[in-house]
Each structure stands twice: as C-alpha cells, then as structure tokens.
Coordinates of C-alpha atoms in Angstrom, one line a residue:
Chain A
M654 CA -34.4 -31.3 78.6
P655 CA -34.6 -29.2 75.2
N656 CA -36.6 -26.4 76.6
S657 CA -34.2 -25.5 79.3
T658 CA -31.8 -23.7 77.2
A659 CA -34.7 -21.7 75.7
E660 CA -36.0 -20.6 79.3
K661 CA -32.6 -19.5 80.2
V662 CA -32.3 -17.4 77.3
R663 CA -35.6 -16.0 77.3
P664 CA -37.2 -16.4 81.3
V665 CA -41.1 -16.0 81.1
Q666 CA -42.1 -13.2 83.6
K667 CA -45.4 -13.6 85.1
D668 CA -47.7 -10.4 84.9
R669 CA -47.7 -9.7 88.6
P670 CA -49.2 -6.4 89.8
G671 CA -46.3 -4.0 90.4
S672 CA -43.8 -6.1 88.3
K673 CA -42.2 -3.8 85.8
V674 CA -42.0 -4.7 82.0
N675 CA -38.1 -4.4 81.7
S676 CA -37.2 -5.9 78.6
L677 CA -38.3 -5.5 74.9
Q678 CA -38.8 -9.6 75.2
D679 CA -41.5 -9.3 78.0
E680 CA -43.1 -6.3 76.0
I681 CA -43.5 -8.4 73.0
D682 CA -44.7 -11.3 75.1
R683 CA -47.4 -9.1 76.3
L684 CA -48.2 -8.0 72.6
T685 CA -48.7 -11.6 71.6
E686 CA -50.9 -12.2 74.4
R687 CA -53.1 -9.5 73.3
F688 CA -53.1 -9.8 69.4
G689 CA -52.0 -13.5 69.1
T690 CA -49.0 -15.1 67.8
E691 CA -50.8 -16.0 64.2
R692 CA -49.2 -14.0 61.3
K693 CA -52.1 -11.6 61.0
A694 CA -50.9 -10.4 64.5
L695 CA -47.6 -9.2 63.1
I696 CA -48.7 -5.6 61.7
P697 CA -50.6 -4.7 64.9
I698 CA -47.8 -5.9 67.0
L699 CA -45.2 -3.8 64.8
Q700 CA -47.4 -0.7 65.0
E701 CA -47.4 -1.1 68.7
I702 CA -43.8 -1.5 69.0
K703 CA -43.2 1.6 66.6
K704 CA -45.6 3.5 68.7
R705 CA -43.8 3.0 72.0
H706 CA -40.3 3.1 71.1
H707 CA -40.3 5.0 67.7
I708 CA -38.2 2.3 66.1
I709 CA -38.4 -1.3 65.1
S710 CA -34.8 -2.4 65.6
G711 CA -33.3 -5.5 64.2
Y712 CA -33.4 -7.0 67.7
A713 CA -37.1 -6.2 68.0
M714 CA -37.8 -7.8 64.6
Q715 CA -35.9 -10.9 65.6
C716 CA -37.9 -11.2 68.8
V717 CA -41.1 -10.8 67.0
A718 CA -40.2 -13.5 64.4
D719 CA -39.3 -15.8 67.2
R720 CA -42.9 -15.5 68.8
L721 CA -44.7 -15.6 65.7
S722 CA -42.5 -18.4 64.4
I723 CA -41.6 -16.9 61.2
S724 CA -38.3 -16.0 59.7
P725 CA -36.8 -12.4 60.8
A726 CA -36.6 -11.6 56.8
E727 CA -40.5 -11.9 56.6
V728 CA -40.8 -9.3 59.5
Y729 CA -38.2 -7.3 57.8
G730 CA -39.9 -7.3 54.4
V731 CA -43.2 -6.2 56.4
V732 CA -41.1 -3.4 58.0
S733 CA -39.5 -2.0 54.9
F734 CA -42.6 -2.2 53.0
Y735 CA -44.6 0.2 54.8
S736 CA -43.8 3.7 55.3
F737 CA -45.3 3.8 58.6
L738 CA -43.2 1.3 59.9
H739 CA -39.4 2.3 60.5
E740 CA -36.4 0.2 61.2
E741 CA -34.5 3.4 62.1
Y742 CA -35.1 5.8 65.1
Q743 CA -37.7 8.5 64.5
G744 CA -38.5 11.5 66.6
R745 CA -41.2 11.3 69.1
I746 CA -43.2 14.0 67.0
V747 CA -43.1 13.1 63.5
I748 CA -44.0 15.7 60.9
R749 CA -45.6 14.6 57.5
L750 CA -46.0 17.1 54.9
C751 CA -48.3 16.0 51.9
R752 CA -46.2 16.4 48.7
T753 CA -49.2 15.2 46.4
I754 CA -50.8 17.2 43.8
S755 CA -53.5 19.5 45.2
C756 CA -51.1 20.1 48.3
D757 CA -48.2 20.9 45.7
M758 CA -50.5 23.2 43.6
A759 CA -51.5 25.0 47.0
G760 CA -48.1 25.7 47.8
K761 CA -46.1 22.9 49.5
D762 CA -42.8 23.8 48.4
A763 CA -42.7 26.9 50.4
I764 CA -43.9 24.9 53.5
A765 CA -41.2 22.3 53.0
R766 CA -38.4 25.1 52.7
Q767 CA -39.7 26.6 56.0
I768 CA -40.1 23.6 58.1
Q769 CA -36.6 22.5 56.8
N770 CA -35.2 25.8 57.9
D771 CA -37.0 26.0 61.4
L772 CA -36.2 22.6 62.5
G773 CA -32.8 22.7 61.0
I774 CA -33.1 19.1 59.2
K775 CA -34.1 17.6 55.8
F776 CA -36.7 15.1 54.8
G777 CA -35.9 12.0 56.0
E778 CA -33.9 13.2 59.0
T779 CA -34.6 13.5 62.9
T780 CA -33.4 16.3 65.1
P781 CA -30.3 15.5 67.3
D782 CA -32.4 15.7 70.3
G783 CA -34.8 13.0 69.1
K784 CA -37.9 15.0 69.3
F785 CA -38.7 15.6 65.6
S786 CA -38.5 13.9 62.3
L787 CA -39.6 15.1 58.8
E788 CA -41.1 12.9 56.5
W789 CA -42.9 13.4 53.1
A790 CA -46.5 11.7 52.9
N791 CA -48.3 10.8 49.9
C792 CA -51.5 12.2 49.4
V793 CA -53.3 12.4 52.9
G794 CA -57.0 13.2 51.9
M795 CA -56.9 17.1 52.6
C796 CA -56.8 18.0 49.2
D797 CA -59.4 20.6 49.7
Q798 CA -57.7 21.9 52.6
G799 CA -54.1 22.1 51.7
P800 CA -51.2 22.6 52.1
A801 CA -51.7 19.9 54.8
I802 CA -49.1 18.3 57.1
I803 CA -50.0 15.6 59.7
V804 CA -48.1 15.7 63.1
N805 CA -48.3 12.4 64.7
E806 CA -52.1 11.9 64.3
Q807 CA -52.9 15.4 64.4
V808 CA -54.0 17.2 61.2
F809 CA -53.2 20.9 60.3
T810 CA -54.4 22.4 57.1
H811 CA -54.3 25.6 55.1
V812 CA -50.7 25.7 56.4
T813 CA -48.5 28.8 55.4
P814 CA -45.0 29.5 55.9
E815 CA -45.4 31.7 58.7
K816 CA -47.7 29.3 60.5
V817 CA -44.9 26.5 60.6
Q818 CA -43.1 27.9 63.4
E819 CA -46.7 28.3 65.3
I820 CA -47.2 24.4 64.5
I821 CA -43.7 23.4 65.8
T822 CA -44.3 25.5 69.1
A823 CA -47.8 23.8 69.6
C824 CA -45.9 20.3 69.0
V825 CA -43.4 21.2 71.5
K826 CA -45.9 22.4 74.2
M827 CA -48.1 19.4 73.6
Y828 CA -44.9 17.2 74.2
E829 CA -44.2 19.1 77.5
R830 CA -47.6 18.8 78.6
T831 CA -48.0 15.2 78.0
P832 CA -44.7 13.6 78.2
D833 CA -46.3 10.2 78.8
L834 CA -47.8 10.4 75.4
F835 CA -44.2 10.6 74.0
K836 CA -42.5 8.6 76.4
K837 CA -39.1 7.3 75.2
G838 CA -39.8 3.6 76.3
N839 CA -36.9 1.2 76.4
H840 CA -35.1 3.0 73.6
N841 CA -31.8 1.2 74.6
E842 CA -33.2 -2.2 74.3
H843 CA -32.4 -2.7 70.6
K844 CA -28.8 -2.2 71.3
K845 CA -28.4 -5.5 73.0
Chain B
M1264 CA -65.9 19.7 56.6
N1265 CA -66.4 21.6 53.1
I1266 CA -69.5 19.8 52.3
R1267 CA -70.8 22.0 49.4
N1268 CA -74.2 20.7 48.1
E1269 CA -76.9 18.7 49.5
V1270 CA -75.9 15.1 50.3
T1271 CA -78.4 12.3 50.3
F1272 CA -76.8 10.6 53.4
A1273 CA -77.3 13.9 55.6
S1274 CA -81.1 12.9 54.9
I1275 CA -81.1 9.1 55.6
R1276 CA -82.2 8.3 59.2
P1277 CA -79.9 5.7 61.0
K1278 CA -81.5 2.3 61.4
D1279 CA -84.2 2.7 58.6
G1280 CA -81.9 0.9 56.0
L1281 CA -80.7 -1.9 58.3
T1282 CA -84.3 -2.6 59.8
A1283 CA -85.7 -3.0 56.2
A1284 CA -83.0 -4.9 54.9
L1285 CA -83.1 -7.5 58.0
G1286 CA -86.9 -7.7 57.4
K1287 CA -86.1 -9.7 54.1
D1288 CA -84.7 -12.7 53.2
R1289 CA -81.1 -13.0 52.4
D1290 CA -81.4 -13.5 48.9
V1291 CA -84.0 -10.8 48.6
V1292 CA -81.4 -8.5 49.9
V1293 CA -79.1 -9.7 47.3
E1294 CA -81.6 -9.4 44.8
E1295 CA -82.4 -5.7 45.7
V1296 CA -78.8 -4.6 45.6
L1297 CA -78.6 -6.2 42.0
R1298 CA -81.8 -4.4 40.9
S1299 CA -80.5 -0.9 42.2
G1300 CA -77.6 -1.1 39.7
L1301 CA -75.2 -0.1 42.2
K1302 CA -71.8 -0.3 41.3
G1303 CA -68.4 0.0 43.1
R1304 CA -68.0 3.6 44.5
G1305 CA -64.0 3.1 44.8
G1306 CA -63.6 3.6 40.9
A1307 CA -63.7 0.3 39.2
G1308 CA -67.2 0.0 39.1
F1309 CA -67.8 -3.6 39.5
P1310 CA -71.5 -4.4 40.3
T1311 CA -71.8 -4.6 43.9
G1312 CA -74.7 -7.1 43.8
V1313 CA -72.8 -9.2 41.6
K1314 CA -70.0 -9.4 44.1
W1315 CA -72.5 -10.1 46.9
K1316 CA -74.4 -12.8 44.9
L1317 CA -70.9 -14.8 44.2
A1318 CA -70.0 -14.5 47.7
A1319 CA -73.3 -15.4 49.1
E1320 CA -73.3 -18.8 46.8
A1321 CA -69.5 -19.7 48.2
K1322 CA -69.8 -22.3 50.4
A1323 CA -67.7 -21.5 53.8
E1324 CA -67.5 -21.8 57.2
E1325 CA -66.2 -18.4 57.6
K1326 CA -66.7 -15.4 55.3
Y1327 CA -65.7 -11.7 55.6
I1328 CA -67.0 -8.3 55.0
I1329 CA -64.0 -5.7 54.3
C1330 CA -64.8 -1.9 54.3
N1331 CA -61.9 -0.5 52.1
A1332 CA -61.3 3.0 53.9
D1333 CA -57.6 3.0 52.4
E1334 CA -58.6 6.1 50.5
G1335 CA -55.3 7.1 49.0
E1336 CA -55.9 8.2 45.5
P1337 CA -54.6 11.7 45.0
G1338 CA -57.3 14.1 45.2
T1339 CA -59.9 11.9 46.8
F1340 CA -61.1 12.7 50.3
K1341 CA -65.2 11.8 50.3
D1342 CA -64.6 8.5 52.2
R1343 CA -62.8 10.8 55.0
V1344 CA -66.1 13.0 55.0
I1345 CA -68.4 10.0 54.8
L1346 CA -66.4 8.4 58.0
A1347 CA -66.5 11.6 59.8
E1348 CA -70.1 12.6 59.2
W1349 CA -72.0 9.6 58.3
A1350 CA -70.0 6.5 60.0
D1351 CA -73.3 4.7 61.1
L1352 CA -74.3 4.4 57.3
V1353 CA -71.3 2.5 56.5
F1354 CA -71.6 0.2 59.6
E1355 CA -75.2 -0.3 58.5
G1356 CA -74.0 -1.1 55.1
M1357 CA -71.4 -3.8 56.4
T1358 CA -74.1 -5.3 58.5
I1359 CA -76.4 -5.5 55.7
A1360 CA -73.8 -7.1 53.4
G1361 CA -72.7 -9.4 56.4
Y1362 CA -76.5 -10.7 56.8
A1363 CA -76.8 -10.9 52.8
I1364 CA -73.6 -13.1 52.1
G1365 CA -73.6 -14.9 55.6
A1366 CA -70.4 -13.5 57.1
K1367 CA -70.0 -13.0 60.9
S1368 CA -67.3 -10.5 60.9
G1369 CA -66.5 -7.2 59.3
I1370 CA -63.1 -5.3 59.0
I1371 CA -62.7 -1.8 58.3
Y1372 CA -59.3 -1.3 56.7
L1373 CA -58.6 2.4 57.8
R1374 CA -55.6 4.1 56.0
G1375 CA -52.9 4.9 58.6
E1376 CA -53.1 8.7 57.8
Y1377 CA -56.7 8.9 59.0
G1378 CA -55.7 7.6 62.4
Y1379 CA -57.4 10.9 63.9
L1380 CA -60.6 9.3 63.0
R1381 CA -60.2 6.1 64.7
Q1382 CA -61.4 7.0 68.3
A1383 CA -64.9 8.4 67.0
L1384 CA -65.5 5.4 65.0
E1385 CA -64.3 2.8 68.0
D1386 CA -66.9 4.8 70.0
K1387 CA -69.7 4.8 67.4
L1388 CA -68.9 0.8 67.2
A1389 CA -69.2 0.3 70.9
L1390 CA -72.3 2.3 71.2
R1391 CA -74.0 0.0 68.3
R1392 CA -72.8 -2.9 70.5
T1393 CA -74.6 -1.7 73.5
E1394 CA -78.1 -0.8 71.1
G1395 CA -77.8 -4.3 69.7
L1396 CA -77.0 -3.1 66.2
L1397 CA -73.9 -5.3 66.4
G1398 CA -73.0 -8.4 68.2
D1399 CA -75.3 -11.5 68.7
D1400 CA -78.8 -11.5 67.0
V1401 CA -78.5 -8.3 65.5
M1402 CA -81.6 -6.2 66.0
G1403 CA -83.1 -9.2 67.4
K1404 CA -82.5 -11.0 64.2
K1405 CA -82.3 -14.5 65.4
G1406 CA -79.0 -16.5 64.4
F1407 CA -77.4 -13.2 62.8
S1408 CA -74.3 -12.4 64.6
F1409 CA -72.2 -9.6 63.1
D1410 CA -69.3 -7.7 64.6
I1411 CA -67.0 -4.8 63.1
H1412 CA -63.5 -4.0 63.7
I1413 CA -61.0 -1.6 62.6
H1414 CA -57.6 -2.5 61.2
M1415 CA -55.1 0.3 60.8
G1416 CA -53.3 0.8 57.5
C1417 CA -49.5 1.7 57.5
G1418 CA -49.2 4.2 54.8
A1419 CA -49.1 2.0 51.5
Y1420 CA -51.3 3.5 48.6
V1421 CA -51.2 -0.1 46.8
C1422 CA -53.4 -1.4 49.6
G1423 CA -56.3 0.3 48.3
E1424 CA -56.5 -2.7 45.7
E1425 CA -58.3 -5.4 47.2
S1426 CA -56.0 -8.3 46.9
A1427 CA -53.1 -6.3 48.1
L1428 CA -55.4 -5.0 51.1
I1429 CA -56.1 -8.6 51.8
E1430 CA -52.2 -9.3 52.1
S1431 CA -51.8 -6.7 54.3
L1432 CA -54.7 -7.7 56.6
E1433 CA -53.0 -11.2 56.9
G1434 CA -49.9 -9.9 58.1
K1435 CA -47.8 -9.8 54.8
R1436 CA -46.3 -7.1 52.3
G1437 CA -49.1 -5.3 50.5
E1438 CA -48.5 -7.2 47.3
S1439 CA -51.5 -7.8 45.1
R1440 CA -52.2 -11.3 44.2
N1441 CA -52.9 -13.2 40.7
R1442 CA -56.6 -13.5 40.0
P1443 CA -58.4 -16.0 39.7
P1444 CA -59.2 -16.9 42.4
F1445 CA -61.2 -13.5 43.1
P1446 CA -61.7 -12.7 46.7
V1447 CA -65.2 -13.5 46.6
S1448 CA -64.1 -17.4 46.2
E1449 CA -61.0 -17.1 48.1
G1450 CA -60.0 -13.9 49.7
L1451 CA -59.0 -13.3 53.6
F1452 CA -57.5 -16.3 54.9
G1453 CA -58.9 -18.1 52.0
C1454 CA -62.5 -17.7 52.6
P1455 CA -64.9 -15.9 50.5
T1456 CA -64.5 -12.1 51.2
V1457 CA -66.3 -9.3 49.9
V1458 CA -64.3 -6.0 49.7
N1459 CA -66.3 -2.8 49.1
N1460 CA -65.5 1.0 49.1
V1461 CA -66.8 3.2 51.9
E1462 CA -69.2 5.2 49.9
T1463 CA -70.7 2.0 48.4
L1464 CA -71.4 0.5 51.7
A1465 CA -73.0 3.9 52.8
W1466 CA -75.3 3.7 49.6
V1467 CA -76.3 0.2 50.5
A1468 CA -77.7 1.6 53.8
A1469 CA -79.6 4.4 51.7
I1470 CA -81.1 2.1 49.0
F1471 CA -82.5 0.0 51.9
A1472 CA -83.9 2.9 53.6
L1473 CA -85.2 4.5 50.3
G1474 CA -85.8 1.5 48.2
P1475 CA -83.8 0.2 45.1
D1476 CA -86.0 1.8 42.5
W1477 CA -85.3 4.9 44.0
F1478 CA -81.5 4.6 43.3
K1479 CA -82.1 2.9 39.9
H1480 CA -84.2 5.9 38.7
V1481 CA -81.2 8.4 39.3
G1482 CA -78.2 8.4 37.1
T1483 CA -77.9 7.0 33.7
E1484 CA -79.2 3.5 32.2
K1485 CA -75.6 1.8 33.0
S1486 CA -74.6 4.1 35.8
S1487 CA -77.4 4.4 38.4
G1488 CA -77.5 6.7 41.6
Y1489 CA -75.7 9.4 42.9
K1490 CA -71.8 10.1 43.1
L1491 CA -69.9 11.9 45.7
L1492 CA -66.9 13.8 44.3
S1493 CA -64.1 15.2 46.1
I1494 CA -63.0 18.5 44.1
S1495 CA -59.6 20.1 44.5
G1496 CA -57.1 22.2 42.9
D1497 CA -58.1 25.6 40.9
V1498 CA -61.4 26.0 42.1
A1499 CA -63.0 28.8 44.2
H1500 CA -64.9 26.0 46.4
P1501 CA -63.0 22.9 46.8
G1502 CA -65.0 20.2 48.8
V1503 CA -67.1 17.1 48.5
Y1504 CA -70.2 17.3 46.3
E1505 CA -73.1 15.0 45.5
F1506 CA -74.0 14.9 41.7
P1507 CA -76.5 12.2 39.7
M1508 CA -74.2 10.0 37.7
G1509 CA -74.1 11.3 34.1
T1510 CA -73.6 14.9 35.1
K1511 CA -71.6 16.7 32.5
I1512 CA -68.2 18.0 33.7
S1513 CA -68.7 21.6 32.9
A1514 CA -71.7 21.6 35.3
I1515 CA -69.7 20.1 37.9
L1516 CA -66.9 22.8 37.6
K1517 CA -69.2 25.5 37.3
A1518 CA -70.8 24.4 40.9
A1519 CA -67.2 24.3 42.3
G1520 CA -66.2 27.7 40.7
A1521 CA -63.5 26.6 38.6
E1522 CA -61.0 29.2 37.5
R1523 CA -60.1 29.5 34.0
P1524 CA -59.9 26.0 33.5
K1525 CA -57.5 24.5 31.2
A1526 CA -58.0 20.7 31.9
A1527 CA -59.3 18.5 34.9
V1528 CA -57.6 15.3 36.2
V1529 CA -60.5 12.9 36.8
G1530 CA -59.8 10.1 38.8
G1531 CA -56.5 11.1 40.4
A1532 CA -53.0 10.0 39.8
S1533 CA -54.6 7.0 38.0
G1534 CA -57.4 8.6 36.1
I1535 CA -57.2 10.7 33.0
L1536 CA -56.9 14.2 32.0
V1537 CA -59.8 15.8 30.5
P1538 CA -59.1 19.0 28.3
A1539 CA -61.3 21.7 28.4
K1540 CA -62.6 20.9 24.8
D1541 CA -64.1 17.7 26.3
F1542 CA -66.0 19.1 29.4
K1543 CA -69.1 18.2 27.9
R1544 CA -68.2 14.6 28.8
A1545 CA -70.1 13.1 31.6
I1546 CA -68.8 11.6 35.0
C1547 CA -70.2 8.0 34.6
F1548 CA -69.1 4.5 34.2
E1549 CA -69.7 4.6 30.4
D1550 CA -68.0 8.1 29.7
V1551 CA -65.5 9.3 32.3
S1552 CA -65.4 7.1 35.3
T1553 CA -63.8 8.0 38.6
G1554 CA -63.6 7.0 42.2
G1555 CA -64.4 10.6 43.2
S1556 CA -61.4 12.5 42.6
I1557 CA -61.4 15.7 40.3
I1558 CA -58.5 18.1 40.2
V1559 CA -58.9 21.2 38.2
L1560 CA -55.9 22.6 36.4
S1561 CA -56.1 26.4 35.5
E1562 CA -54.4 27.9 32.4
D1563 CA -51.3 28.7 34.7
R1564 CA -50.4 25.2 35.3
D1565 CA -47.4 23.5 33.6
F1566 CA -48.5 19.9 32.5
L1567 CA -44.9 18.8 33.2
D1568 CA -44.9 20.0 36.8
I1569 CA -48.3 18.0 37.3
L1570 CA -46.8 15.1 35.5
E1571 CA -43.9 14.9 37.4
N1572 CA -45.7 15.1 40.7
F1573 CA -47.7 12.2 39.7
Q1574 CA -45.1 10.1 38.5
E1575 CA -43.0 10.6 41.7
F1576 CA -46.0 9.3 43.3
F1577 CA -46.1 6.1 41.3
A1578 CA -42.3 5.5 41.6
D1579 CA -42.7 5.8 45.3
E1580 CA -45.9 3.9 45.7
S1581 CA -45.3 0.9 43.3
C1582 CA -45.0 -2.2 45.3
G1583 CA -42.1 -3.5 43.2
Q1584 CA -43.7 -7.0 42.4
C1585 CA -44.0 -6.5 38.7
T1586 CA -40.8 -5.4 37.2
I1587 CA -42.7 -3.4 34.5
C1588 CA -44.2 -1.1 37.2
R1589 CA -41.2 -0.9 39.5
L1590 CA -38.8 0.1 36.7
G1591 CA -41.1 1.6 34.3
N1592 CA -42.6 4.2 36.3
V1593 CA -38.5 5.3 37.5
K1594 CA -38.1 5.4 33.6
L1595 CA -41.2 7.6 32.7
L1596 CA -40.1 9.8 35.6
E1597 CA -36.8 10.2 33.9
G1598 CA -38.3 10.9 30.6
I1599 CA -40.5 13.7 32.2
R1600 CA -37.2 15.3 33.8
L1601 CA -35.8 15.2 30.6
L1602 CA -38.7 16.7 29.1
K1603 CA -38.7 19.5 31.6
E1604 CA -35.0 20.2 31.0
G1605 CA -35.7 20.2 27.2
R1606 CA -33.7 17.4 26.4
C1607 CA -36.0 14.5 25.5
T1608 CA -35.7 13.5 21.6
T1609 CA -38.9 12.6 19.9
K1610 CA -37.5 9.1 19.3
H1611 CA -37.2 8.5 23.0
L1612 CA -40.5 10.1 23.7
Q1613 CA -42.0 7.5 21.3
E1614 CA -40.3 4.8 23.2
L1615 CA -41.6 5.8 26.4
C1616 CA -45.0 5.8 25.0
T1617 CA -44.4 2.2 24.2
L1618 CA -43.4 1.6 27.5
G1619 CA -46.5 3.0 29.0
S1620 CA -48.6 0.9 26.7
S1621 CA -46.6 -2.2 27.9
M1622 CA -47.0 -1.4 31.5
R1623 CA -50.8 -1.1 30.8
A1624 CA -50.8 -4.4 29.6
A1625 CA -48.3 -6.3 31.7
S1626 CA -48.8 -5.1 35.3
K1627 CA -50.4 -7.4 37.8
C1628 CA -52.8 -4.8 39.2
G1629 CA -54.6 -1.5 38.9
L1630 CA -51.6 0.5 40.2
G1631 CA -49.5 -0.6 37.5
Q1632 CA -52.0 -0.8 34.7
A1633 CA -53.0 2.8 35.6
S1634 CA -49.8 4.4 36.4
P1635 CA -49.0 5.3 32.7
N1636 CA -52.5 6.7 32.2
M1637 CA -51.9 10.4 33.0
F1638 CA -48.4 10.4 31.0
L1639 CA -50.1 9.2 27.9
S1640 CA -53.2 11.2 28.3
I1641 CA -51.1 14.4 28.5
L1642 CA -49.0 13.4 25.5
Q1643 CA -52.1 12.7 23.6
H1644 CA -53.7 16.1 24.4
F1645 CA -50.9 18.6 25.0
K1646 CA -47.9 17.2 23.0
G1647 CA -47.0 20.6 21.8
E1648 CA -46.7 22.1 25.1
V1649 CA -44.1 19.4 26.5
L1650 CA -41.7 19.4 23.7
G1651 CA -38.8 21.8 23.0
R1652 CA -38.7 23.3 26.4
P1653 CA -35.8 25.6 26.8
Q1654 CA -32.5 24.2 28.4
A1655 CA -30.7 25.7 31.2
D1656 CA -27.7 26.8 29.1
D1657 CA -29.9 27.4 26.1
H1658 CA -28.0 28.8 23.0
F1659 CA -31.0 30.7 22.0
V1660 CA -32.2 32.2 25.2
N1661 CA -28.7 33.2 26.0
K1662 CA -28.2 34.7 22.6
R1663 CA -31.5 36.9 23.2
K1664 CA -30.3 38.0 26.6
A1665 CA -27.0 39.2 25.2
S1666 CA -28.7 41.1 22.7

C-alpha cells in the first residue's frame, strides 16, 4: 500500500465542529481547500500564512510545495521575490516608511531617525518582544501627503517626528484592544 | 483626497456607460473605443481599441480582463483616488471590456500597499452582483456573464509591467516575459488577455456615457481626451488634477502653485527630467508622455540627491532577470555616490552614460529600459551641477577654512 506511509506522516483530519486546527499542515490543507491546489493558489496561500503567522518558515514552504506538487525551491523563489512575503519572523505590527522621492523630499529622514530611536531597532529589524518590525517601503502612493507610513494596512500621512510616538502608542492600543487581530498563531510550528 | 480641480469622472452617472455599451453590438463597442482615440493611461500609450480588437479577434474558450491597479510609479497616486472615489466606473469599464472581447472574468490586480482599499471595493462588487451588474446575464443581457475579483499584489514594482503582472497572477515570481506572444493572444494561463490601467477603464465608462466623439474632440490629434495627473513635490497644492491632453507643463505647474521650479520630473522614476526652460512643452503622447506623475523640484534641490533616491529604487526593484538591469542599476547607483563624493572622473561618467544606453537597449521590460532615463536626463541638462563636488577631505575647502 504505497499510500499508507504518506497517511502516517500526514494524517488527514476531518473538519469536525469544535475540532481545533492544531498544526500548520492542517491549516495549509484548509487553505488549499479554499484556494485550490493549482499553481495560481500559491501566492494567496502564502499571503494567508504570512498574515496569520507573521512568518513563512522553511517548513511552511515545504508543506505548501507538497500540497501544490511543486518544488520547495519554486515556493522559496516566490517568497524571496516579493517584499510582502517573509521567510523570517516579522512583528505583528509592521511599520513601513515610504522612502521614495516625494516622501524623501517631504522629510522622511527625520521620521526614519525618530522611529528608530523610539522603537530601539533599525530598519529591517524586529523588536525583541515580537510586536514591531520596521521596514522601508518603495512609493506607497501617498506622494501628495508625505511623509507617509503604512502600519499593517493602515496609512498615516503628513507624519512629523513628534507624531511618531503618537502613532506607535496608537498601534500598541490597537494591538491591546484587538489581540485577535494580531494573534500569534502557531508560531512554534515552523520549528518542527 | 486632494482632488484639486473638476474631474470628469465626478459628473458621470454610474450605469450610463454600461447601459449604452450593452445596447450595442460587440464589434461596435470595439469600434467606438477605437474611434475615441483612447490610449493606455498607464504611461505606455498603446491604443486601447487596438488591444481590444486583437483580443476580440483571438479565438479561445477563456479570455481575461485585467485591471492593472499595481500603481507603483514614484509620484503616481491618481489610481488610488479613482479606486477610492469612482470605483464603479472602473468596474463598468471592465464589464464593457469583457463584453467587447468576450471575456467572462475580470481581475483587479491591487497593489499590496493599497490593502486598505480592498474592503470597500469588495463591498461595491457585492452590491453590483445583487443589482445584476455583475454575474449571469449582466443587466438582463442574455448570454453575457461577467464577474470581477480582486487579487492582492505583494509589493513588487515590476508587477506593474503587464507580463510580469500576469506571471504574478499565475503564482510565479514577477518576471516579465519575452514578447511576442503578446498578452492579447497568449496572456493569463495562455489565454487572450487585455491588461488595462485603472484610469483607462474608467475613461471607457465615461466614453460610453458621453460618446466617443466627445472624447475625440478633447486634447490633441494624437492624444485625445483628458489625463489625470498626480502632482507632488515642491508645490503649494499637491494632489490630483485633470487636464486636457496637450496642456503645457507651465500651465499645470501654475495651477498647482509650483514654488520656484528648477525642473519637473515627468513620468516618475522611469520618466524624464524637464528643465524650466522646456516648460513650454506639453503633456501628451507625442511630446512629454506620462502615466500621470509630475514631481516638481524647486531651486533648492540637489539633483544628485534626487538621482540617488531614484537609483536606489531601481536597484531595489529590478527583478534580476536581465543582467544589465540587475547589475547596471547598482553600477549607476555607485556612480552617483562617487559624483556626490566628488570622486567621479569624466571618463568614468562617460562609461556610465554608455552603460545607460546599453541598459535601454538590452533590457527585456520597461523597468530596465527606463531605469537609466533619469540619470541620462540629468546629465544631459545639468552636467555642470554634478561634476566637481567637494570631497570630504577636500584640500581646497580645508585650506580656505584654515585661513
């Protein structure tokens, strides 16, 4: 029975009411039910994994490749190509500061320095508590209202250095009010 | 929203365009788009009617309409405003395009950075489905089914290029394809595909609401209609403006309240630099063409800072497929930094210009071809300003300070 080994490695759980999604594999199964197993489903699946876990681990990439019957290298190729997909853990609140021309001319450097000071991290880093990541963004289309930053999916415009702390505080509050929105998910799953 | 003057879209009643278009035969619809003279508003300016005609003539089971909402060109934000304010016109344009070429599905490729627009768009699409404006037998038109869904981009500038966008929709890296075949014959999943810019599709709805001749009579002979412009930089009133094609740059800058302009970057990072002496030139496809981005630079700006910013952008966003684009942009960036440090020889600068010309010729897609534009443009007009900058340990400066 050639299928039996595969079954052992990856027991297929039925989606019973009340049953918990307790592994990344099951979660990916559920995502393939939603998006399909064709190649075009790859990016939507990866976007969901990123949203829930804040990381697309090597393990997750392997699981996805397995379900879509493509090489993990193909999945890695996609993850490494797009700046919104990450193979490393990102904070639950991702702050992206636009660095392109109009925001640059409007004074993004001062904002960049102040965010770094207030968060205590540099661009491309994540705070040790896993709350914040700081990233650069290329033109976010807010050139008439720069400098602009995008926090997860929310935009802040006309940012000034003194507003930086306000925005960070607002993010923390948002985070505390709606912890579900920033749920950590099965973060340890990727370490398997 | 910073909409600064009267925009035609605000006066178009939803459903007018769609009703008019669905009342006509498919080939008449294509014919009218051709007659209107509408050209792609994303910047390349390919005649929309020709694109549609080719896709309509292609024989295939499945065809696709893609709305390119991956607005990533630095300094462009008019698509964001259109999607926030007049999304129904874009949906109508897509539906009309679907009807004209015989496509059943439309996809909006929305850039990841505009994620906050998604929910409102989904709600509007749902409403259109309940109103019978999408789905089976659109507006009671027997046999015409059309639906639209949204695909989120992941933060890659190159995906604004149509073939890279299609690759991305297929679940791959956004690397542009060799052409031919063009998307109109072999696009998404190998099917005939029309990729149109957000603004182009909204104009389609306006053209059918007001008639193709109305559109044809505005603008210049080769560039009909109006153009939405995103104006930012050193101006008193940045925002979205509508002007007829053929409007002089000086008139546009005046309307936006430009402060002591030294030059304007027209067309974003892949556009060109227009120095103040050329402000009499006009915005249209036969003179200065743009996808809508105008960034005004005042006399206080240093061109090397601007150039360094653009070049960092390209070095970061090159997909890496063509060697000359992947490495050439890094080399140009290093050259700009040498210029800033006052260490670039004239000979090296000459080599960089040659490299720039080769990049134009040897890159596969628009990104690589356009990436040296600004470098070459600034050197053409302001070479004197970028050469001979003081060095950090400048002998002459130090000597002056000491005395």
